[in-house]
PDB file of C-alpha atoms in Angstrom:
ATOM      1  CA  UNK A   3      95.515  88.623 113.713  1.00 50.00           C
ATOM      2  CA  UNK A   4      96.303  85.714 111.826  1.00 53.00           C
ATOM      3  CA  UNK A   5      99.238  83.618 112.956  1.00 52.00           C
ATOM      4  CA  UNK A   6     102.766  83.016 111.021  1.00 52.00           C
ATOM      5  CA  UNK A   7     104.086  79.749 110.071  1.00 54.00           C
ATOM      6  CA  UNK A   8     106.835  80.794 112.076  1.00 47.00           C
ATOM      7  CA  UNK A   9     104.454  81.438 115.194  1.00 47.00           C
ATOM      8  CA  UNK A  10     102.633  78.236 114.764  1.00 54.00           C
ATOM      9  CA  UNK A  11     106.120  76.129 114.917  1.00 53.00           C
ATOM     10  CA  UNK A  12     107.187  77.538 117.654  1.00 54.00           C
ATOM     11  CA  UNK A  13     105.601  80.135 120.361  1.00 61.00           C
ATOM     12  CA  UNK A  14     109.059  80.777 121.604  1.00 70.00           C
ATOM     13  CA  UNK A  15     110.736  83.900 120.374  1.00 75.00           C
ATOM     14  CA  UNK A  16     113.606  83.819 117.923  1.00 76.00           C
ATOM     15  CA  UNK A  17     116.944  84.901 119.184  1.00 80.00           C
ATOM     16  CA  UNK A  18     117.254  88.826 117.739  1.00 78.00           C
ATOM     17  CA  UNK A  19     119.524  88.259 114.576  1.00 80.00           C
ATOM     18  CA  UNK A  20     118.454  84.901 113.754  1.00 88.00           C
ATOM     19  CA  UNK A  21     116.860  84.529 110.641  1.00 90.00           C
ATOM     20  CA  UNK A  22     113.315  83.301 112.315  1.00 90.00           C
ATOM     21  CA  UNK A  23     113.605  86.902 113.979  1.00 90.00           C
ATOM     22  CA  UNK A  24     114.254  88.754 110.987  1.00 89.00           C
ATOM     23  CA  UNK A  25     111.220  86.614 109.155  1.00 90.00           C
ATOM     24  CA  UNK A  26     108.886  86.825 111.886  1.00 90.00           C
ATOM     25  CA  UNK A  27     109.565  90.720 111.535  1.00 89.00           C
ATOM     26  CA  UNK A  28     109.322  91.284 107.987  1.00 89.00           C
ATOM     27  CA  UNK A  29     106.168  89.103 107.755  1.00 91.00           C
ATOM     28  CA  UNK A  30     104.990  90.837 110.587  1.00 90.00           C
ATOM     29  CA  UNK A  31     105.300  94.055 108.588  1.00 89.00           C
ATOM     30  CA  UNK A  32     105.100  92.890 105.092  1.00 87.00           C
ATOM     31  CA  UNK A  33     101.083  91.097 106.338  1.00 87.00           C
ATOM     32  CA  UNK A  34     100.130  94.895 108.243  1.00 87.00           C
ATOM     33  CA  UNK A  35     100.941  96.612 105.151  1.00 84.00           C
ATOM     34  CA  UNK A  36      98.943  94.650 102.672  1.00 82.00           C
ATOM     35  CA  UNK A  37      95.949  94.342 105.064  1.00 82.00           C
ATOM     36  CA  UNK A  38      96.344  98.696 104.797  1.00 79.00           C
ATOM     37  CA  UNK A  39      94.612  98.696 101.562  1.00 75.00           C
ATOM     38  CA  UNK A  40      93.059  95.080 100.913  1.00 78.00           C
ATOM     39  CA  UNK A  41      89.690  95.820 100.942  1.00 74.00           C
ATOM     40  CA  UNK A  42      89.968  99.126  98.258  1.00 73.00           C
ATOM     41  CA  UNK A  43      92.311  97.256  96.144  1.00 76.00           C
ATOM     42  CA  UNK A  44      89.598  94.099  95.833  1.00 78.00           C
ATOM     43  CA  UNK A  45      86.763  96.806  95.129  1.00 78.00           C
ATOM     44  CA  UNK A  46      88.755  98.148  92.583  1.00 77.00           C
ATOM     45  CA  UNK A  47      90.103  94.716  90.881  1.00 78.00           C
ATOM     46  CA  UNK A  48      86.241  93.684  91.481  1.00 78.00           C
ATOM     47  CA  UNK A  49      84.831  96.496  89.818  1.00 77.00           C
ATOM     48  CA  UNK A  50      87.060  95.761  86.368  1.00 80.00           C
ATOM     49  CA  UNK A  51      84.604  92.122  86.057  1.00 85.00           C
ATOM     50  CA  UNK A  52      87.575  90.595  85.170  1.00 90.00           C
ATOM     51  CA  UNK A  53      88.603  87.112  86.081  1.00 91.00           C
ATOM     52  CA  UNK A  54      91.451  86.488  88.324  1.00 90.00           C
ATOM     53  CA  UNK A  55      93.077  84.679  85.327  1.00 93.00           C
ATOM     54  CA  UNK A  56      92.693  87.857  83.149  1.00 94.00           C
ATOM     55  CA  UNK A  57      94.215  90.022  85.615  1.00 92.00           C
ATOM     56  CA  UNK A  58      97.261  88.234  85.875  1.00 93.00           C
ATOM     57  CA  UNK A  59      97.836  88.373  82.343  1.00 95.00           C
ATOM     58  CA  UNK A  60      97.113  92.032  82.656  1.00 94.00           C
ATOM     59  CA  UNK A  61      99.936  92.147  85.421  1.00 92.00           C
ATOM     60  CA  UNK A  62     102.347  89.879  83.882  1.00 93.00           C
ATOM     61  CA  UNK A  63     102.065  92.166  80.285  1.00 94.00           C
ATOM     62  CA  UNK A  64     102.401  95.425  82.397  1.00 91.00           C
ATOM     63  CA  UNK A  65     105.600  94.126  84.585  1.00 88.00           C
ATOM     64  CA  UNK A  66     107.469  93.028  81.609  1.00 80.00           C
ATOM     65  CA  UNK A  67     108.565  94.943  78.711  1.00 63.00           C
ATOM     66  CA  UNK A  68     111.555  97.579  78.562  1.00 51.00           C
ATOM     67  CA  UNK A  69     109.994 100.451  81.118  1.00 49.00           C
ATOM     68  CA  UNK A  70     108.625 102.492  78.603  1.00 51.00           C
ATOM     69  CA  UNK A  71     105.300 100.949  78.123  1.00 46.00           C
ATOM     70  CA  UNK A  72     106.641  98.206  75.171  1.00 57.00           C
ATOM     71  CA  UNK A  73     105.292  94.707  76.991  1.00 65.00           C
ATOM     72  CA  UNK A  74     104.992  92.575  74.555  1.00 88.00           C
ATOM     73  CA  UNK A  75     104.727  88.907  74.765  1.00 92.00           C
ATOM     74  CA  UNK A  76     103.976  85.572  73.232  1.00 92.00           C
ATOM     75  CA  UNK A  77     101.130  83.599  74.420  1.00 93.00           C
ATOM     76  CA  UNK A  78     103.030  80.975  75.072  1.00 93.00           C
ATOM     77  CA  UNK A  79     105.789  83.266  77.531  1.00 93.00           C
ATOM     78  CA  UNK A  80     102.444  84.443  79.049  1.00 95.00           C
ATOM     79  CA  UNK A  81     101.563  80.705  79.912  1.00 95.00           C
ATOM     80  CA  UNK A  82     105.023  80.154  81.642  1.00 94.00           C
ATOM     81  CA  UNK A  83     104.624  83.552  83.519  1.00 92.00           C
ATOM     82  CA  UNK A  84     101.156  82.914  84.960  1.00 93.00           C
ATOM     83  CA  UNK A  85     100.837  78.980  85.445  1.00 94.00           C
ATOM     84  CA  UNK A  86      98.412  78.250  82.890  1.00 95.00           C
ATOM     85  CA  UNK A  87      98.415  75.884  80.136  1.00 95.00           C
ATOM     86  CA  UNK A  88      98.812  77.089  76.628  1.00 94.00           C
ATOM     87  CA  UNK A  89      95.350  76.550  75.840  1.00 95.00           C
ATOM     88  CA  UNK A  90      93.826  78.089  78.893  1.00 96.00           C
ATOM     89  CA  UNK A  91      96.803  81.304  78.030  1.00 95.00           C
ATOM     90  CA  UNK A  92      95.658  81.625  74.664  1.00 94.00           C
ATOM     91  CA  UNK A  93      91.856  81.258  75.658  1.00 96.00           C
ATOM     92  CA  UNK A  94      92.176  83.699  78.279  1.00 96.00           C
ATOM     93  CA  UNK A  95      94.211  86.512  76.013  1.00 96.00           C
ATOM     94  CA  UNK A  96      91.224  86.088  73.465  1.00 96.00           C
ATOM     95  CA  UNK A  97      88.684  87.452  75.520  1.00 96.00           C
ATOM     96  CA  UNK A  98      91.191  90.423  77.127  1.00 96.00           C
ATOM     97  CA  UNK A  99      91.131  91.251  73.055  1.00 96.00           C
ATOM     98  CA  UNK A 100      87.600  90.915  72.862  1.00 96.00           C
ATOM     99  CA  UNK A 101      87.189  93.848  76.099  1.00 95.00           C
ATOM    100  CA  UNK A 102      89.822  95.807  74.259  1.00 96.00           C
ATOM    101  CA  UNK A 103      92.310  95.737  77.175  1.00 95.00           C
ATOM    102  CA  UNK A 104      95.346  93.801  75.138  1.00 95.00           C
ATOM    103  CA  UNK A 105      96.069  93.852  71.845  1.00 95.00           C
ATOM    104  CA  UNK A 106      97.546  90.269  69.142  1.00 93.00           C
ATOM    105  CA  UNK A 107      99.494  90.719  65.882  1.00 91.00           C
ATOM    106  CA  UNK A 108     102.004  88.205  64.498  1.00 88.00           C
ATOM    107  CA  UNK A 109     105.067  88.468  65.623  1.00 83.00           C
ATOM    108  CA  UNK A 110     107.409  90.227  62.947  1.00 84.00           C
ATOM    109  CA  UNK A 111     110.246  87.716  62.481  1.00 86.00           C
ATOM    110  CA  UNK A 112     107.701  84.614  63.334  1.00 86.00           C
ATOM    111  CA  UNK A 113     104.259  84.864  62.312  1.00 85.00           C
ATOM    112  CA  UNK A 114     103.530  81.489  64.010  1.00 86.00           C
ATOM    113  CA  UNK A 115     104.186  83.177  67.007  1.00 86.00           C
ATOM    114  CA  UNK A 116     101.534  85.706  68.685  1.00 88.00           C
ATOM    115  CA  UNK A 117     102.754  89.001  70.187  1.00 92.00           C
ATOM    116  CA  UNK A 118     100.228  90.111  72.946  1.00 95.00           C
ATOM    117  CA  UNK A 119     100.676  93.957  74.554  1.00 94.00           C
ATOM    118  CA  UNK A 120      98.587  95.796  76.434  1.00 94.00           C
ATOM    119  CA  UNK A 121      96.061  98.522  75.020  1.00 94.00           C
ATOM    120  CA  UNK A 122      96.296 101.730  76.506  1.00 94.00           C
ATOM    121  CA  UNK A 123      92.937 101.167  78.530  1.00 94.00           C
ATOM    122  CA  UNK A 124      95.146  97.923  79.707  1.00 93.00           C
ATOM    123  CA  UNK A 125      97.681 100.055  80.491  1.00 93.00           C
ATOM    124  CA  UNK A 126      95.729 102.291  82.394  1.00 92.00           C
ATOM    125  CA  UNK A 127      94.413  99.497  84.773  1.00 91.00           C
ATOM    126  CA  UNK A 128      97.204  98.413  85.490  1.00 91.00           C
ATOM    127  CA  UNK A 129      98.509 101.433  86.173  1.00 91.00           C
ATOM    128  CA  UNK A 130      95.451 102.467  88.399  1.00 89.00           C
ATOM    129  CA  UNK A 131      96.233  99.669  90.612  1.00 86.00           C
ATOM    130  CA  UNK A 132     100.375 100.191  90.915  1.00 87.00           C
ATOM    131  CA  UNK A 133      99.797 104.003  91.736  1.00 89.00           C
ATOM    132  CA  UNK A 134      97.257 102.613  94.415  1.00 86.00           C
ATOM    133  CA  UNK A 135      99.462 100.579  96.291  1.00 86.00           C
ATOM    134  CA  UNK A 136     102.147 103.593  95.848  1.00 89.00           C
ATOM    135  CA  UNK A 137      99.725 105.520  97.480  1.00 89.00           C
ATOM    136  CA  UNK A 138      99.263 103.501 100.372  1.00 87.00           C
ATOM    137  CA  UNK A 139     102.678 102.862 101.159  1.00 89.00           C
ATOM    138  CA  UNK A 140     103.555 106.685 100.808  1.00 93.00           C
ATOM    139  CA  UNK A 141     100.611 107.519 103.391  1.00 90.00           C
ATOM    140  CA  UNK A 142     102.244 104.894 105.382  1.00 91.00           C
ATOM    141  CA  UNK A 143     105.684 106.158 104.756  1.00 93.00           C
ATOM    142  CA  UNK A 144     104.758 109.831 105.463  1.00 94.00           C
ATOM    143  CA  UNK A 145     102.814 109.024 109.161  1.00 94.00           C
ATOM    144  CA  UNK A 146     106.440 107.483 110.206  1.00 94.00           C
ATOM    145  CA  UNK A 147     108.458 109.980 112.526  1.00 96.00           C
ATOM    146  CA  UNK A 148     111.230 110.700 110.288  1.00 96.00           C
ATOM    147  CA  UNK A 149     114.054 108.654 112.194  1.00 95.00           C
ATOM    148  CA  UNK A 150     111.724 105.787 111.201  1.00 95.00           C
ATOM    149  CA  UNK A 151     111.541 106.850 107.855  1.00 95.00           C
ATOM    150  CA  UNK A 152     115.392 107.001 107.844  1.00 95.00           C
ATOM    151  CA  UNK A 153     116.255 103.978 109.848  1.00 94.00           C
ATOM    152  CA  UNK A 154     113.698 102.246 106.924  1.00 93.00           C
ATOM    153  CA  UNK A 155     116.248 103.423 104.370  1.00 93.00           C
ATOM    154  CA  UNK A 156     119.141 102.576 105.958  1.00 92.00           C
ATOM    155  CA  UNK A 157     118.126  99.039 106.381  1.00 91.00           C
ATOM    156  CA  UNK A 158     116.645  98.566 102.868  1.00 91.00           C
ATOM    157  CA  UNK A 159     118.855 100.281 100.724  1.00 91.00           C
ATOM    158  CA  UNK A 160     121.713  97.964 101.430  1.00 90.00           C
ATOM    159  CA  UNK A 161     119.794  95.092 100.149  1.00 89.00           C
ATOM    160  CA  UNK A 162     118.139  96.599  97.057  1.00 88.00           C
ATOM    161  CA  UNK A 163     120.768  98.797  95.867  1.00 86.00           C
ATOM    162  CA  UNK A 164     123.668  96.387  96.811  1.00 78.00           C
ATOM    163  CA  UNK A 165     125.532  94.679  94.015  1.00 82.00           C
ATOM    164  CA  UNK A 166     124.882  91.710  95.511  1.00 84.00           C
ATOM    165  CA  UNK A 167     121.135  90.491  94.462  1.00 86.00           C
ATOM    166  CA  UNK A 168     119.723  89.189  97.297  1.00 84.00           C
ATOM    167  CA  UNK A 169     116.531  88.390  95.675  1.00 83.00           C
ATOM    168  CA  UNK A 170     118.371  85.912  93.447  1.00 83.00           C
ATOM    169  CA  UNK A 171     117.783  82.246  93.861  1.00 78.00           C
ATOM    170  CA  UNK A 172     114.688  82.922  95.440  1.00 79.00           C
ATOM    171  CA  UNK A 173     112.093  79.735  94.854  1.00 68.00           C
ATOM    172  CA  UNK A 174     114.780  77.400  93.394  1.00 62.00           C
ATOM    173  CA  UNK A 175     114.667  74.332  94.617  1.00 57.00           C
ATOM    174  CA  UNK A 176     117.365  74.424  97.058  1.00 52.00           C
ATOM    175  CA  UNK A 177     118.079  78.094  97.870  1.00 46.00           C
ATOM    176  CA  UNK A 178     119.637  77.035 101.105  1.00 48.00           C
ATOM    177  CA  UNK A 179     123.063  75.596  99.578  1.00 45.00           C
ATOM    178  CA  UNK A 180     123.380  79.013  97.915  1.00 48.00           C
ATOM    179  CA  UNK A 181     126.659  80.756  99.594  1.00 46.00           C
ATOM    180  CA  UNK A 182     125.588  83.532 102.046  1.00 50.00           C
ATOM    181  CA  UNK A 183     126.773  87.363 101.005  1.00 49.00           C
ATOM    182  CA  UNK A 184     128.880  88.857 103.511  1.00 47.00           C
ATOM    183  CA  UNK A 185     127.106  90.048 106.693  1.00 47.00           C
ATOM    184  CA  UNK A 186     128.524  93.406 106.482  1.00 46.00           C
ATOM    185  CA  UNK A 187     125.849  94.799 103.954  1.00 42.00           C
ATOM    186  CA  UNK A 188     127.353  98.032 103.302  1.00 42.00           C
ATOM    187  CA  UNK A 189     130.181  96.652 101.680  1.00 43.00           C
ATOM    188  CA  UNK A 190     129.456  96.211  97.809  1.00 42.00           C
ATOM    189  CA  UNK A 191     130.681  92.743  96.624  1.00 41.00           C
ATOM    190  CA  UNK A 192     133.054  92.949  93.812  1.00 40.00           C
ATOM    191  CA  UNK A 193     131.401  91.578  90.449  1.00 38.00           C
TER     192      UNK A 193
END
């Protein structure tokens, strides 16, 4: 098994608590989980012949839109989401219209602007690969003895269901001079 960063600084264990612990944990878990299904996933992805580029268009339609199936974007948002240049974006969504998987119409207030959504045979690849990762992590899931399962809960659900988001700031530049939330995580923080 491949070695964390964490591991490779320092062979030492972390003091339980710290945060190099907790990391070294969730990594731990987070890297056992997505080996789980790796290789089906890649046959699947491989099997679409669709260029890594392409599928992250595909995913970045798919994870954006209002939940009920409206993802519509402009090429140029679709640049910013996947790193590409607006040339390469606009290249790249030409030939996902050209397989049928996304669909371009001017936009209604701005016809300068480009409105890009997925098809439903998009849709349905997209889809195909979200319900296979559900899958995996609900075999997963269900093999845990259930004061696992509930321990699990009780640890995660104060971080995603908290008021506080915990997943803000995450990848600005200096997330470290953010203030802490309280360490008592089963308090909600007052908004």
């Amino acid at each position: 098994m491949a070695e964390t960063p964490t591991q490779i600084r320092d062979s030492s264990p972390a003091p339980a608590g710290s945060v190099d612990a907790a990391c070294d944990t969730l990594i731990g878990f987070l890297d056992r989980l997505a080996c789980m299904g790796k290789a089906h996933t890649m046959d699947t992805l491989a099997a679409t012949e669709l260029t890594f580029s392409q599928l992250r268009v595909l995913f970045a339609l798919g994870a954006h839109g209002d939940g009920d199936g409206v993802e519509c974007m402009s090429v140029h948002e679709i640049a910013d989401q996947v790193n590409l240049s607006l040339a390469a974006a606009g290249r790249t969504v030409d030939k996902l219209v050209g397989t049928g998987l996304v669909d371009r119409r001017e936009d209604a207030a701005d016809r300068r602007v480009k409105r890009v959504s997925l098809t439903t045979e998009g849709r349905q690849i997209v889809d195909s690969q979200l319900s296979i990762k559900q899958d995996l992590i609900r075999g997963f899931i269900g093999r845990l003895p259930e004061p696992l399962r509930r321990g699990l809960c009780g640890a995660l659900n104060p971080i995603v269901d908290n008021e506080v988001d915990y997943f803000s700031g995450i990848g600005d530049p200096s997330p470290a001079s953010d203030p802490a939330p309280s360490s008592d995580s089963s308090q909600k923080a007052n908004s």
